[in-house]
Amino acid sequence: MSVVTVQLGQCGNQVGQELFDVMCSDARDVHRKTYSAVSCERFFRQTTQGALEARAVLIDMEPKVINHSMSKAAKSGRWRYGETSHFSQKQGSGNNWANGYCVLGPRHRDAVEELVRREVEHCDMLAGFIPIMSVAGGTGSGVGTFITQCLRDVYPSSFVLNHLTWPYGTGEVIVQNYNSVLTLAHLYQLSDAILVHENDIVHKICSQLLKIKQISFSDINRVIAHQLGGVLQPTLTPASCGAYSRHPIGELMSALACHPEYKLLSVCTIPQMASSSIAFSTFSWPALLKHLRQMLISNSKMEGGIDWQVCPPPASAGRSRSLSAGSFNTSLANLLILRGKDVYSAETGGFEDPAIYTSWLPPDEALSLWKSPVPFNKYEKSATLVSNSQALLRPLDDMVRKAWNMFASR
Amino acid sequence: MTQSVVVQVGQCGNQVGCRFWDLALREHAHVNKRGLYDEALSSFFRNYEGICWGHILTYLHPQAVLIDMEEGVVHGILQGPLREVFDSTQLLTDVSGSGNNWAVGNLMYGSAYRDSIVNKLRKAAEHCDCLQCFFLIHSMGGGTGSGLGTRVLSLLEEEFPDVCRIVTAMYPSAEDDVITSPYNSVLAMRELTEHADCVLPVENQSLVDIVNKISLMSHDAKPGCVLKKESTVTSGQGGVSPTERPFDAMNNIVANLLLNITSSSRFDGSLNMDLNEIANNLVPFPRLHYLVPSLTPLYTLADVNIPTRRLDQMFSDAFSKEHQLIRADPKHSLYLACALMVRGNVQVSDLRRNIERLRPSLPFVSWNQEGWKTGLCSVPPVGHAHSLLALANNTCVKPTFMELRDRFTKLYKKKAHLHHYLHVDGMEQSAFSEALSSLSALIEEYHHLDATKARLIPDAPRLSIAR
């Protein structure tokens, strides 16, 4: 089953290029034939000469980034983008959501739909769409929202999983809060689930865990790509009966998007460390899972500085619905993906504890577990947690507050 | 790739423009080693045969219109080393000049040459595949620059309403040699407030101070610490013109300003910032579009390994009083928005670190506490490893405008020199009072925002959601 990625705007195209890079190296370097085959089928198609072409459509309102991404991909020698799978104009959206959504989106609708249709026709079976974009700019947010709407209209029975990158809280674009709020409001109606990465958090991961001195956007994009790859690469799910799952996006939706009002998903991965330290570290599933569980309930996205004091409130106390109810992060549903050695012996009972979930959902349905015996991205054992929880509440509230203050002035 | 057209009006505008084209050619020669006509060049130049990328440069034409009501300056350009670059259809000259009279420039020449100007602009625009922006360069104190220049601005708004208009206006200093410069400036200010999308005000006195500071640095440099003279922001070395004339150093600063603003739309970078994003992000209310520019570094030392401290110093300097291109102190006034355009080998972590470091000392308006717009371009300017251009929409322009208004009222109270203006057909006294009230209203708006500076504004009550 194949996934079609739609890369929108500068951020979307840069992140998408790193994502395909990660997935191609993972598929190629690993010596398990079935795994590689499933992974390649999912994200790439084979040309007649045997080269791998990404199942992606690149969209931007100005040509520089697309040209850069396409040449970077071609230079890697292992994969590339389709020659005609891109669409660009000459002038950007000017960081203006309205320009992207109301003017540029409708104007170029036909051209973009044509490109997507061609990509979909190459797929034997379509698993779903993943539009990748940022919310701070104009093209990613505005045109991205419009294109998501088009995907919904033209392919009503396909899954759409939006991947968003939220900007730095200290300001990357002055009107970023307007663009973000407008995008999220629309995407909430259109998308099946929204997977979010925040620049602030990824930046901290780069500086504190990966120990990178001068962090560039490619470092940030690589971390995002690694986390996304950990979610999207082939796994054995309970429903797939011993073979690699052929419905990755559908199963993700049924695992996590349990209620139409709760669609925001966050990702965290463990371990994350500088590549030079990997050789000197040993990993054990109990330690990794214990850290991951505490990261979830204390709402920390990194293994450093976890607050071990946070624990689930006793079952007898009423659950208050305020933001400041301790710093305990209640989840609706969690998807735990384990990759590497000895996955079958990993003990995940900690995630099945009803205390970390809301009271109005059956706790045995709340946790889904996917496994893959293939190590991912050089880590002998790694775990990725995709959770539908309160984790994004604070940054979202900040965003809305700042947008409202700007709007309410004068 | 988008194109921009530069319109230079008057003596000052043409002299600055001439330096701009010289430095632009130098920059592209530095970057474009193979001499092929590429996308970056196409933003300001066209190849003789029309736009054919990848072709060898046969004959580069700048996308420019040169206007002056006396011939001396333009003819000087045509006899200088840039003569092969301009062709006669881009020029518009007259013989007698505007006599430092805004009314003569705006009304008399404005109406006489209206069609001719519109034709030349239209021709320049037609050569462009996708015209994004008009850059207008003129001074405020003279007659042609301020009068005819602002007339051109309103023509641009009429004929090309969708194209962004960025004006680089040279404001006169207090000790200006033109006596009627307050009249000309205030009359021109009204047009700028109404018709421009963004104005980058530059004051002669600041440019003089910066040039003096650089020459002082190069003379007083510590022994063993070699200052690279040819890499200063004021030097035109390596460009087309061999010798440096007076005012060249100052004009080079303004030319570098324009090059840096357009760098992200011409060259690759990890976080692009286009010209249309400047107006969209930095102008919160339509009339408050005066952006104070500041350029750093002004000079580089010859050491190759630039430690992080020097990079941080570059960021701190951008907010200091000495580096602003008008006489103002933005740190003690209120920021409405700020854009940082970085060129060269600077990564996002350096940018974020410096923003977090400097943020506490800069007062931002309550509804835009995180008012930063950032851009990263990978190509550094000639002679520097990296550079920073800061554009601040800041209430520190208020004192400058108030001084201008005072100088205007001093003359206007006595009605001195007024008859020269009123003699021109179409000019009436009401134009003066309207210009004065427009300027006062602008000052009032900045004043209102300033008043909110010290006050703690509580968050606006949020909308309540039906449960």
PDB file of N, CA and C in Angstrom, chain B residues 106 136 149-159 165 191 195:
ATOM      1  N   ASN B 106       6.972  68.327  -8.799  1.00  0.00           N
ATOM      2  CA  ASN B 106       5.777  67.501  -8.747  1.00  0.00           C
ATOM      3  C   ASN B 106       4.723  67.937  -9.743  1.00  0.00           C
ATOM      4  N   LEU B 136      12.255  52.846  -5.396  1.00  0.00           N
ATOM      5  CA  LEU B 136      12.341  54.249  -5.780  1.00  0.00           C
ATOM      6  C   LEU B 136      13.411  54.888  -4.902  1.00  0.00           C
ATOM      7  N   GLY B 149       9.940  62.807  -7.814  1.00  0.00           N
ATOM      8  CA  GLY B 149      10.015  61.458  -7.263  1.00  0.00           C
ATOM      9  C   GLY B 149       8.685  61.012  -6.676  1.00  0.00           C
ATOM     10  N   THR B 150       8.062  61.894  -5.871  1.00  0.00           N
ATOM     11  CA  THR B 150       6.786  61.495  -5.285  1.00  0.00           C
ATOM     12  C   THR B 150       5.683  61.449  -6.332  1.00  0.00           C
ATOM     13  N   ARG B 151       5.835  62.254  -7.387  1.00  0.00           N
ATOM     14  CA  ARG B 151       4.862  62.149  -8.469  1.00  0.00           C
ATOM     15  C   ARG B 151       4.962  60.794  -9.144  1.00  0.00           C
ATOM     16  N   VAL B 152       6.200  60.345  -9.362  1.00  0.00           N
ATOM     17  CA  VAL B 152       6.416  59.018  -9.948  1.00  0.00           C
ATOM     18  C   VAL B 152       5.791  57.956  -9.045  1.00  0.00           C
ATOM     19  N   LEU B 153       5.937  58.140  -7.726  1.00  0.00           N
ATOM     20  CA  LEU B 153       5.358  57.190  -6.783  1.00  0.00           C
ATOM     21  C   LEU B 153       3.855  57.067  -6.970  1.00  0.00           C
ATOM     22  N   SER B 154       3.175  58.206  -7.098  1.00  0.00           N
ATOM     23  CA  SER B 154       1.721  58.105  -7.259  1.00  0.00           C
ATOM     24  C   SER B 154       1.361  57.555  -8.625  1.00  0.00           C
ATOM     25  N   LEU B 155       2.197  57.805  -9.648  1.00  0.00           N
ATOM     26  CA  LEU B 155       1.955  57.186 -10.954  1.00  0.00           C
ATOM     27  C   LEU B 155       2.102  55.674 -10.867  1.00  0.00           C
ATOM     28  N   LEU B 156       3.114  55.218 -10.095  1.00  0.00           N
ATOM     29  CA  LEU B 156       3.312  53.777  -9.933  1.00  0.00           C
ATOM     30  C   LEU B 156       2.097  53.152  -9.263  1.00  0.00           C
ATOM     31  N   GLU B 157       1.536  53.885  -8.297  1.00  0.00           N
ATOM     32  CA  GLU B 157       0.372  53.308  -7.617  1.00  0.00           C
ATOM     33  C   GLU B 157      -0.805  53.211  -8.575  1.00  0.00           C
ATOM     34  N   GLU B 158      -0.963  54.241  -9.439  1.00  0.00           N
ATOM     35  CA  GLU B 158      -2.063  54.228 -10.406  1.00  0.00           C
ATOM     36  C   GLU B 158      -1.902  53.119 -11.431  1.00  0.00           C
ATOM     37  N   GLU B 159      -0.696  53.058 -12.023  1.00  0.00           N
ATOM     38  CA  GLU B 159      -0.519  52.148 -13.159  1.00  0.00           C
ATOM     39  C   GLU B 159      -0.279  50.709 -12.738  1.00  0.00           C
ATOM     40  N   ARG B 165       5.796  48.917  -3.607  1.00  0.00           N
ATOM     41  CA  ARG B 165       6.636  50.101  -3.836  1.00  0.00           C
ATOM     42  C   ARG B 165       7.491  50.344  -2.588  1.00  0.00           C
ATOM     43  N   GLU B 191       3.055  62.490   0.478  1.00  0.00           N
ATOM     44  CA  GLU B 191       2.916  61.527  -0.617  1.00  0.00           C
ATOM     45  C   GLU B 191       3.426  60.158  -0.190  1.00  0.00           C
ATOM     46  N   HIS B 195       1.141  56.903  -0.443  1.00  0.00           N
ATOM     47  CA  HIS B 195       1.274  56.045  -1.619  1.00  0.00           C
ATOM     48  C   HIS B 195       2.332  54.965  -1.537  1.00  0.00           C
TER      49      HIS B 195
END
